[in-house]
Amino acid sequence: MIATVFRVATAKLWESTQINPDYVDSVYEDVQGRGWSGNIKENKALIASADDVKHDGARPSTKDVQKIAEKVARELNPPKTTVEAPPAGLAPAAVSNVNGIQNIESKRLEIESVIRGFFEANTIDLKLVFARDSMRVRPLMENFYRSHPLTPPRWKNLGWLMSVDEKGYRFGYAQAVFEDAEPISVVFEETADNKYRVDWESSVSYGELEWKEFLKVRPAEPTLLRVIASKPALAPAGETPQGTEVIEIKHPAQEGSVLAFFDRNDPKFQPLIDQLQSGNWKDVPLTLRLCFPGTSSTGGSTMGAKIANIEGKGWLILQGNRS
């Protein structure tokens, strides 16, 4: 579903590692530009104004949220609150058993309890209860939180909520609103047994190295990073070997950029080309394995980093808990 509105929130993307709605809109669309479909009647809350959409009930306590570590899908009554509409330009995705989440607004209570639990978790073990593909991401979390504080924000409510159009998966996208922090947008997945899990990796734009370390160390071994890619404003110095494509790579939250190259004739990079084309080669979120091969006949020394592989789609690893 890659669309053309990614530029709307690009500036905000540089300020935090949160996913933004334009990120999802720029990733989950087929190459033909099918984009977000508009099931307006079924999901009025997704396009209504903030004053039109309200929900009644009492907000669950922090203690209640801790208890759902054992029963994540327990219904918790949310507060009477105003729900923000999704950013302009995003219409709700089509829903089906194998493409998005059916009747997503009717599942708001369960989804909110899981997303709230995810953010209020103050230990890795508790956060993993609410995380997608938890066995695979456990060591990644343990590595990440050695250098990043796990400080839960004060929950306020769940804002806009929408289904994500990706064939074969039940993905959703939601805005978490806090009392003491900026709203954060997250991708989550509905499992085959109708539970919900938040994609932790994309929520923190996880990489195997900090971006500044990657630029400093220039590892020869392929390193997984979540980045933003664009067509370079200036052509790289020197002659580019035939069949070589060069893109400019940035991090969503840290300074610095690097030119990276890949062989566009290699079939394994077709998904990369598809994503870049669908995003108009501008600020396209990607999960790549990057390295610095040094001086070679391919021009690595002049073009900087080499793209060794593309992982998943956008910032999501699609393997794992597939519905």
mmCIF file of C-alpha atoms in Angstrom:
data_model
loop_
_atom_site.group_PDB
_atom_site.id
_atom_site.type_symbol
_atom_site.label_atom_id
_atom_site.label_comp_id
_atom_site.label_asym_id
_atom_site.label_seq_id
_atom_site.Cartn_x
_atom_site.Cartn_y
_atom_site.Cartn_z
ATOM 1 C CA MET A 1 0.000 0.000 0.000
ATOM 2 C CA ILE A 2 2.468 2.692 -1.013
ATOM 3 C CA ALA A 3 0.832 6.097 -1.476
ATOM 4 C CA THR A 4 1.917 9.615 -2.274
ATOM 5 C CA VAL A 5 1.225 11.415 1.027
ATOM 6 C CA PHE A 6 4.396 10.389 2.857
ATOM 7 C CA ARG A 7 5.828 13.896 2.630
ATOM 8 C CA VAL A 8 3.086 15.323 4.891
ATOM 9 C CA ALA A 9 4.769 14.226 8.120
ATOM 10 C CA THR A 10 8.366 13.810 6.995
ATOM 11 C CA ALA A 11 9.609 16.675 9.146
ATOM 12 C CA LYS A 12 8.120 15.089 12.238
ATOM 13 C CA LEU A 13 9.711 11.774 11.342
ATOM 14 C CA TRP A 14 13.192 13.204 11.775
ATOM 15 C CA GLU A 15 12.322 14.249 15.351
ATOM 16 C CA SER A 16 11.410 10.842 16.765
ATOM 17 C CA THR A 17 11.619 7.131 16.082
ATOM 18 C CA GLN A 18 7.851 6.714 16.110
ATOM 19 C CA ILE A 19 6.135 5.384 13.035
ATOM 20 C CA ASN A 20 3.912 7.919 11.332
ATOM 21 C CA PRO A 21 0.761 7.401 9.278
ATOM 22 C CA ASP A 22 2.504 8.429 6.084
ATOM 23 C CA TYR A 23 5.083 5.709 6.708
ATOM 24 C CA VAL A 24 2.388 3.062 6.569
ATOM 25 C CA ASP A 25 0.717 4.778 3.633
ATOM 26 C CA SER A 26 4.039 4.824 1.807
ATOM 27 C CA VAL A 27 4.697 1.122 2.325
ATOM 28 C CA TYR A 28 1.547 -0.939 2.125
ATOM 29 C CA GLU A 29 0.212 -0.483 -1.372
ATOM 30 C CA ASP A 30 0.796 -2.488 -4.491
ATOM 31 C CA VAL A 31 3.039 -1.149 -7.210
ATOM 32 C CA GLN A 32 0.061 -0.151 -9.335
ATOM 33 C CA GLY A 33 -0.931 2.396 -6.690
ATOM 34 C CA ARG A 34 -3.993 0.616 -5.343
ATOM 35 C CA GLY A 35 -3.444 2.324 -2.006
ATOM 36 C CA TRP A 36 -6.004 2.739 0.731
ATOM 37 C CA SER A 37 -9.522 1.679 -0.278
ATOM 38 C CA GLY A 38 -12.474 3.612 1.087
ATOM 39 C CA ASN A 39 -14.966 1.548 3.068
ATOM 40 C CA ILE A 40 -16.590 4.664 4.473
ATOM 41 C CA LYS A 41 -19.845 3.122 5.676
ATOM 42 C CA GLU A 42 -18.182 0.440 7.752
ATOM 43 C CA ASN A 43 -15.521 2.619 9.356
ATOM 44 C CA LYS A 44 -17.058 6.057 9.835
ATOM 45 C CA ALA A 45 -14.882 6.722 12.891
ATOM 46 C CA LEU A 46 -11.811 6.674 10.698
ATOM 47 C CA ILE A 47 -12.918 9.658 8.666
ATOM 48 C CA ALA A 48 -15.084 11.552 11.141
ATOM 49 C CA SER A 49 -13.944 14.774 12.732
ATOM 50 C CA ALA A 50 -12.676 14.727 16.298
ATOM 51 C CA ASP A 51 -15.954 16.198 17.545
ATOM 52 C CA ASP A 52 -18.026 13.459 15.905
ATOM 53 C CA VAL A 53 -16.421 10.400 17.495
ATOM 54 C CA LYS A 54 -16.724 9.680 21.216
ATOM 55 C CA HIS A 55 -16.583 6.592 23.430
ATOM 56 C CA ASP A 56 -18.100 6.112 26.885
ATOM 57 C CA GLY A 57 -16.907 4.199 29.940
ATOM 58 C CA ALA A 58 -14.324 4.242 32.717
ATOM 59 C CA ARG A 59 -10.596 4.134 32.007
ATOM 60 C CA PRO A 60 -8.842 0.984 33.282
ATOM 61 C CA SER A 61 -6.233 1.412 35.992
ATOM 62 C CA THR A 62 -2.547 0.615 35.612
ATOM 63 C CA LYS A 63 -3.098 -2.426 37.824
ATOM 64 C CA ASP A 64 -5.767 -3.663 35.421
ATOM 65 C CA VAL A 65 -3.375 -3.329 32.523
ATOM 66 C CA GLN A 66 -0.702 -5.337 34.348
ATOM 67 C CA LYS A 67 -3.206 -8.146 34.821
ATOM 68 C CA ILE A 68 -3.788 -8.481 31.103
ATOM 69 C CA ALA A 69 -0.281 -9.838 30.772
ATOM 70 C CA GLU A 70 -2.047 -13.128 31.463
ATOM 71 C CA LYS A 71 -5.204 -12.318 29.487
ATOM 72 C CA VAL A 72 -4.295 -9.766 26.859
ATOM 73 C CA ALA A 73 -7.652 -9.761 25.164
ATOM 74 C CA ARG A 74 -9.727 -8.891 28.272
ATOM 75 C CA GLU A 75 -12.166 -6.099 27.564
ATOM 76 C CA LEU A 76 -11.385 -2.903 29.461
ATOM 77 C CA ASN A 77 -13.862 -0.040 29.390
ATOM 78 C CA PRO A 78 -12.142 3.060 27.999
ATOM 79 C CA PRO A 79 -12.821 6.611 29.166
ATOM 80 C CA LYS A 80 -15.217 8.953 27.497
ATOM 81 C CA THR A 81 -12.795 10.529 25.085
ATOM 82 C CA THR A 82 -12.510 12.258 21.778
ATOM 83 C CA VAL A 83 -10.841 10.237 19.046
ATOM 84 C CA GLU A 84 -8.688 12.102 16.596
ATOM 85 C CA ALA A 85 -9.312 11.462 12.935
ATOM 86 C CA PRO A 86 -6.439 9.998 10.904
ATOM 87 C CA PRO A 87 -4.291 12.482 8.995
ATOM 88 C CA ALA A 88 -5.836 13.937 5.864
ATOM 89 C CA GLY A 89 -5.370 11.818 2.792
ATOM 90 C CA LEU A 90 -5.642 8.448 4.524
ATOM 91 C CA ALA A 91 -8.846 6.517 3.983
ATOM 92 C CA PRO A 92 -9.561 3.212 5.727
ATOM 93 C CA ALA A 93 -8.213 0.066 4.135
ATOM 94 C CA ALA A 94 -10.412 -2.669 2.731
ATOM 95 C CA VAL A 95 -11.014 -5.463 5.210
ATOM 96 C CA SER A 96 -11.132 -9.207 4.686
ATOM 97 C CA ASN A 97 -10.028 -12.356 6.462
ATOM 98 C CA VAL A 98 -6.649 -12.272 4.760
ATOM 99 C CA ASN A 99 -6.154 -8.582 4.086
ATOM 100 C CA GLY A 100 -6.363 -6.241 7.049
ATOM 101 C CA ILE A 101 -8.533 -6.470 10.177
ATOM 102 C CA GLN A 102 -12.267 -6.953 9.778
ATOM 103 C CA ASN A 103 -14.634 -4.654 11.686
ATOM 104 C CA ILE A 104 -11.693 -2.997 13.396
ATOM 105 C CA GLU A 105 -13.727 -0.344 15.237
ATOM 106 C CA SER A 106 -15.763 -3.050 16.985
ATOM 107 C CA LYS A 107 -12.472 -4.354 18.405
ATOM 108 C CA ARG A 108 -11.292 -1.015 19.785
ATOM 109 C CA LEU A 109 -11.508 -2.077 23.450
ATOM 110 C CA GLU A 110 -9.331 -5.145 23.003
ATOM 111 C CA ILE A 111 -6.870 -3.289 20.796
ATOM 112 C CA GLU A 112 -6.578 -0.411 23.265
ATOM 113 C CA SER A 113 -5.906 -2.776 26.161
ATOM 114 C CA VAL A 114 -3.030 -4.374 24.266
ATOM 115 C CA ILE A 115 -1.476 -1.133 23.019
ATOM 116 C CA ARG A 116 -1.813 0.426 26.447
ATOM 117 C CA GLY A 117 -0.221 -2.628 28.035
ATOM 118 C CA PHE A 118 2.622 -2.468 25.508
ATOM 119 C CA PHE A 119 3.465 1.128 26.405
ATOM 120 C CA GLU A 120 2.906 0.818 30.158
ATOM 121 C CA ALA A 121 5.094 -2.269 30.449
ATOM 122 C CA ASN A 122 8.099 -1.449 32.618
ATOM 123 C CA THR A 123 10.060 -4.663 32.028
ATOM 124 C CA ILE A 124 11.153 -6.506 28.916
ATOM 125 C CA ASP A 125 9.252 -9.631 29.951
ATOM 126 C CA LEU A 126 6.005 -7.700 30.294
ATOM 127 C CA LYS A 127 6.508 -5.785 27.045
ATOM 128 C CA LEU A 128 7.089 -9.075 25.224
ATOM 129 C CA VAL A 129 3.602 -10.233 26.266
ATOM 130 C CA PHE A 130 2.188 -7.534 23.993
ATOM 131 C CA ALA A 131 4.820 -7.753 21.234
ATOM 132 C CA ARG A 132 4.526 -9.343 17.823
ATOM 133 C CA ASP A 133 6.919 -12.235 17.095
ATOM 134 C CA SER A 134 8.074 -12.151 20.722
ATOM 135 C CA MET A 135 10.492 -15.097 20.615
ATOM 136 C CA ARG A 136 12.460 -13.575 17.768
ATOM 137 C CA VAL A 137 12.520 -10.032 19.155
ATOM 138 C CA ARG A 138 13.426 -10.932 22.771
ATOM 139 C CA PRO A 139 17.206 -10.788 22.191
ATOM 140 C CA LEU A 140 16.741 -7.619 20.132
ATOM 141 C CA MET A 141 14.849 -5.970 22.994
ATOM 142 C CA GLU A 142 17.469 -7.065 25.515
ATOM 143 C CA ASN A 143 20.174 -5.527 23.358
ATOM 144 C CA PHE A 144 18.215 -2.333 22.703
ATOM 145 C CA TYR A 145 17.302 -1.599 26.331
ATOM 146 C CA ARG A 146 20.884 -1.949 27.509
ATOM 147 C CA SER A 147 21.433 1.532 26.095
ATOM 148 C CA HIS A 148 17.893 2.956 26.023
ATOM 149 C CA PRO A 149 15.830 3.627 29.158
ATOM 150 C CA LEU A 150 12.559 1.722 29.419
ATOM 151 C CA THR A 151 10.462 4.558 30.816
ATOM 152 C CA PRO A 152 6.707 4.085 30.322
ATOM 153 C CA PRO A 153 4.748 7.230 29.395
ATOM 154 C CA ARG A 154 1.441 8.059 31.118
ATOM 155 C CA TRP A 155 -1.366 6.618 29.038
ATOM 156 C CA LYS A 156 -4.308 8.818 27.983
ATOM 157 C CA ASN A 157 -6.311 7.047 25.293
ATOM 158 C CA LEU A 158 -6.295 5.402 21.891
ATOM 159 C CA GLY A 159 -6.739 7.891 19.065
ATOM 160 C CA TRP A 160 -7.461 7.014 15.448
ATOM 161 C CA LEU A 161 -7.564 3.384 14.403
ATOM 162 C CA MET A 162 -7.428 1.825 10.943
ATOM 163 C CA SER A 163 -6.872 -1.422 9.112
ATOM 164 C CA VAL A 164 -3.759 -1.847 6.966
ATOM 165 C CA ASP A 165 -4.096 -3.300 3.485
ATOM 166 C CA GLU A 166 -1.471 -6.056 3.143
ATOM 167 C CA LYS A 167 -2.516 -9.303 1.471
ATOM 168 C CA GLY A 168 -2.109 -12.345 3.695
ATOM 169 C CA TYR A 169 -1.785 -10.371 6.933
ATOM 170 C CA ARG A 170 -4.117 -8.825 9.496
ATOM 171 C CA PHE A 171 -2.329 -5.560 10.245
ATOM 172 C CA GLY A 172 -3.749 -2.480 11.907
ATOM 173 C CA TYR A 173 -2.437 0.982 12.593
ATOM 174 C CA ALA A 174 -3.278 3.148 15.590
ATOM 175 C CA GLN A 175 -2.367 6.310 17.440
ATOM 176 C CA ALA A 176 -1.406 6.011 21.113
ATOM 177 C CA VAL A 177 -2.059 9.253 23.024
ATOM 178 C CA PHE A 178 -0.233 10.086 26.292
ATOM 179 C CA GLU A 179 -0.570 12.580 29.116
ATOM 180 C CA ASP A 180 3.139 13.452 29.190
ATOM 181 C CA ALA A 181 4.498 12.688 25.709
ATOM 182 C CA GLU A 182 3.803 13.211 22.032
ATOM 183 C CA PRO A 183 1.391 10.725 20.374
ATOM 184 C CA ILE A 184 3.013 7.652 18.851
ATOM 185 C CA SER A 185 1.653 5.683 15.897
ATOM 186 C CA VAL A 186 2.145 1.914 15.916
ATOM 187 C CA VAL A 187 1.511 -1.063 13.670
ATOM 188 C CA PHE A 188 -0.077 -4.113 15.284
ATOM 189 C CA GLU A 189 -1.213 -7.518 14.076
ATOM 190 C CA GLU A 190 -4.310 -9.588 14.750
ATOM 191 C CA THR A 191 -3.324 -13.234 15.237
ATOM 192 C CA ALA A 192 -5.231 -16.286 14.031
ATOM 193 C CA ASP A 193 -6.745 -16.670 17.526
ATOM 194 C CA ASN A 194 -8.004 -13.061 17.517
ATOM 195 C CA LYS A 195 -5.399 -11.558 19.803
ATOM 196 C CA TYR A 196 -3.358 -8.437 19.094
ATOM 197 C CA ARG A 197 0.377 -7.836 19.162
ATOM 198 C CA VAL A 198 2.310 -4.600 18.606
ATOM 199 C CA ASP A 199 5.272 -4.522 16.217
ATOM 200 C CA TRP A 200 8.058 -3.453 18.577
ATOM 201 C CA GLU A 201 10.878 -3.272 16.017
ATOM 202 C CA SER A 202 9.168 -0.680 13.837
ATOM 203 C CA SER A 203 7.999 1.270 16.898
ATOM 204 C CA VAL A 204 11.632 1.998 17.843
ATOM 205 C CA SER A 205 13.116 1.739 14.307
ATOM 206 C CA TYR A 206 15.411 -0.971 15.617
ATOM 207 C CA GLY A 207 18.823 -1.515 14.029
ATOM 208 C CA GLU A 208 21.742 -3.749 14.887
ATOM 209 C CA LEU A 209 23.911 -0.646 15.307
ATOM 210 C CA GLU A 210 23.177 2.926 16.257
ATOM 211 C CA TRP A 211 23.241 5.006 13.079
ATOM 212 C CA LYS A 212 26.106 7.196 14.265
ATOM 213 C CA GLU A 213 28.097 4.072 15.092
ATOM 214 C CA PHE A 214 27.389 2.615 11.685
ATOM 215 C CA LEU A 215 28.700 5.753 9.972
ATOM 216 C CA LYS A 216 31.740 5.841 12.250
ATOM 217 C CA VAL A 217 32.706 2.154 12.283
ATOM 218 C CA ARG A 218 31.795 1.463 8.624
ATOM 219 C CA PRO A 219 31.315 -2.284 9.186
ATOM 220 C CA ALA A 220 32.332 -4.688 6.439
ATOM 221 C CA GLU A 221 29.705 -7.188 7.596
ATOM 222 C CA PRO A 222 26.091 -6.560 6.473
ATOM 223 C CA THR A 223 24.225 -4.776 9.282
ATOM 224 C CA LEU A 224 20.450 -4.552 9.609
ATOM 225 C CA LEU A 225 19.132 -0.982 9.832
ATOM 226 C CA ARG A 226 15.787 0.752 9.456
ATOM 227 C CA VAL A 227 16.312 3.782 7.268
ATOM 228 C CA ILE A 228 14.752 6.368 4.964
ATOM 229 C CA ALA A 229 15.806 6.284 1.308
ATOM 230 C CA SER A 230 15.589 8.844 -1.501
ATOM 231 C CA LYS A 231 17.014 9.518 -4.922
ATOM 232 C CA PRO A 232 20.198 11.539 -4.298
ATOM 233 C CA ALA A 233 19.950 15.253 -5.034
ATOM 234 C CA LEU A 234 23.383 15.118 -6.680
ATOM 235 C CA ALA A 235 24.803 12.295 -8.771
ATOM 236 C CA PRO A 236 27.705 10.462 -7.089
ATOM 237 C CA ALA A 237 31.201 11.482 -8.102
ATOM 238 C CA GLY A 238 32.790 9.348 -10.763
ATOM 239 C CA GLU A 239 31.246 7.006 -13.282
ATOM 240 C CA THR A 240 28.634 4.602 -11.964
ATOM 241 C CA PRO A 241 29.032 1.034 -13.236
ATOM 242 C CA GLN A 242 26.283 -0.086 -15.607
ATOM 243 C CA GLY A 243 23.299 -1.574 -13.784
ATOM 244 C CA THR A 244 24.230 0.039 -10.470
ATOM 245 C CA GLU A 245 21.565 2.069 -8.662
ATOM 246 C CA VAL A 246 22.552 4.639 -6.037
ATOM 247 C CA ILE A 247 20.251 5.970 -3.304
ATOM 248 C CA GLU A 248 20.743 8.332 -0.370
ATOM 249 C CA ILE A 249 20.186 6.703 3.025
ATOM 250 C CA LYS A 250 19.224 8.538 6.235
ATOM 251 C CA HIS A 251 18.072 7.498 9.682
ATOM 252 C CA PRO A 252 14.573 8.588 10.830
ATOM 253 C CA ALA A 253 15.853 10.114 14.080
ATOM 254 C CA GLN A 254 19.598 10.689 13.823
ATOM 255 C CA GLU A 255 21.772 12.995 11.736
ATOM 256 C CA GLY A 256 23.991 12.000 8.863
ATOM 257 C CA SER A 257 23.466 10.356 5.495
ATOM 258 C CA VAL A 258 25.323 8.052 3.165
ATOM 259 C CA LEU A 259 25.049 7.054 -0.468
ATOM 260 C CA ALA A 260 24.385 3.352 -0.941
ATOM 261 C CA PHE A 261 24.469 1.241 -4.082
ATOM 262 C CA PHE A 262 22.994 -2.014 -5.320
ATOM 263 C CA ASP A 263 22.814 -4.025 -8.526
ATOM 264 C CA ARG A 264 19.376 -3.316 -9.963
ATOM 265 C CA ASN A 265 19.721 -6.334 -12.279
ATOM 266 C CA ASP A 266 19.929 -8.722 -9.329
ATOM 267 C CA PRO A 267 16.450 -10.323 -8.886
ATOM 268 C CA LYS A 268 16.734 -10.238 -5.096
ATOM 269 C CA PHE A 269 16.530 -6.445 -5.222
ATOM 270 C CA GLN A 270 13.252 -6.325 -7.163
ATOM 271 C CA PRO A 271 11.245 -5.821 -3.908
ATOM 272 C CA LEU A 272 13.541 -2.884 -3.125
ATOM 273 C CA ILE A 273 12.950 -1.333 -6.538
ATOM 274 C CA ASP A 274 9.202 -1.876 -6.174
ATOM 275 C CA GLN A 275 9.138 -0.051 -2.835
ATOM 276 C CA LEU A 276 11.262 2.822 -4.102
ATOM 277 C CA GLN A 277 9.101 3.234 -7.194
ATOM 278 C CA SER A 278 5.892 3.077 -5.169
ATOM 279 C CA GLY A 279 7.242 5.790 -2.881
ATOM 280 C CA ASN A 280 8.377 7.932 -5.840
ATOM 281 C CA TRP A 281 11.988 7.451 -4.674
ATOM 282 C CA LYS A 282 11.450 10.000 -1.903
ATOM 283 C CA ASP A 283 11.670 9.340 1.862
ATOM 284 C CA VAL A 284 10.840 5.659 1.488
ATOM 285 C CA PRO A 285 11.118 3.635 4.736
ATOM 286 C CA LEU A 286 13.197 0.495 4.269
ATOM 287 C CA THR A 287 14.758 -2.285 6.317
ATOM 288 C CA LEU A 288 18.142 -3.018 4.767
ATOM 289 C CA ARG A 289 21.371 -4.850 5.418
ATOM 290 C CA LEU A 290 24.159 -2.363 4.729
ATOM 291 C CA CYS A 291 27.940 -2.643 4.746
ATOM 292 C CA PHE A 292 31.066 -0.861 3.512
ATOM 293 C CA PRO A 293 32.941 -3.120 1.092
ATOM 294 C CA GLY A 294 35.888 -0.772 0.565
ATOM 295 C CA THR A 295 37.617 -0.100 -2.726
ATOM 296 C CA SER A 296 36.446 -2.445 -5.448
ATOM 297 C CA SER A 297 35.692 -2.635 -9.134
ATOM 298 C CA THR A 298 32.027 -1.995 -8.311
ATOM 299 C CA GLY A 299 32.862 1.488 -7.096
ATOM 300 C CA GLY A 300 32.243 0.893 -3.416
ATOM 301 C CA SER A 301 34.884 3.367 -2.318
ATOM 302 C CA THR A 302 33.225 6.271 -4.137
ATOM 303 C CA MET A 303 29.582 5.381 -3.580
ATOM 304 C CA GLY A 304 29.882 4.546 0.090
ATOM 305 C CA ALA A 305 27.724 1.792 1.522
ATOM 306 C CA LYS A 306 26.607 -1.345 -0.251
ATOM 307 C CA ILE A 307 23.090 -2.714 0.095
ATOM 308 C CA ALA A 308 23.626 -6.399 0.809
ATOM 309 C CA ASN A 309 19.947 -7.298 1.143
ATOM 310 C CA ILE A 310 16.438 -5.999 1.762
ATOM 311 C CA GLU A 311 14.507 -7.365 4.734
ATOM 312 C CA GLY A 312 10.726 -7.354 4.973
ATOM 313 C CA LYS A 313 8.595 -4.470 3.720
ATOM 314 C CA GLY A 314 9.013 -0.927 4.925
ATOM 315 C CA TRP A 315 10.036 -1.232 8.567
ATOM 316 C CA LEU A 316 8.137 -4.510 9.079
ATOM 317 C CA ILE A 317 9.593 -7.990 8.969
ATOM 318 C CA LEU A 318 6.696 -9.858 7.377
ATOM 319 C CA GLN A 319 7.962 -13.301 8.267
ATOM 320 C CA GLY A 320 7.027 -14.639 11.667
ATOM 321 C CA ASN A 321 3.497 -14.570 13.032
ATOM 322 C CA ARG A 322 1.620 -14.726 9.784
ATOM 323 C CA SER A 323 -2.151 -14.874 10.030
#
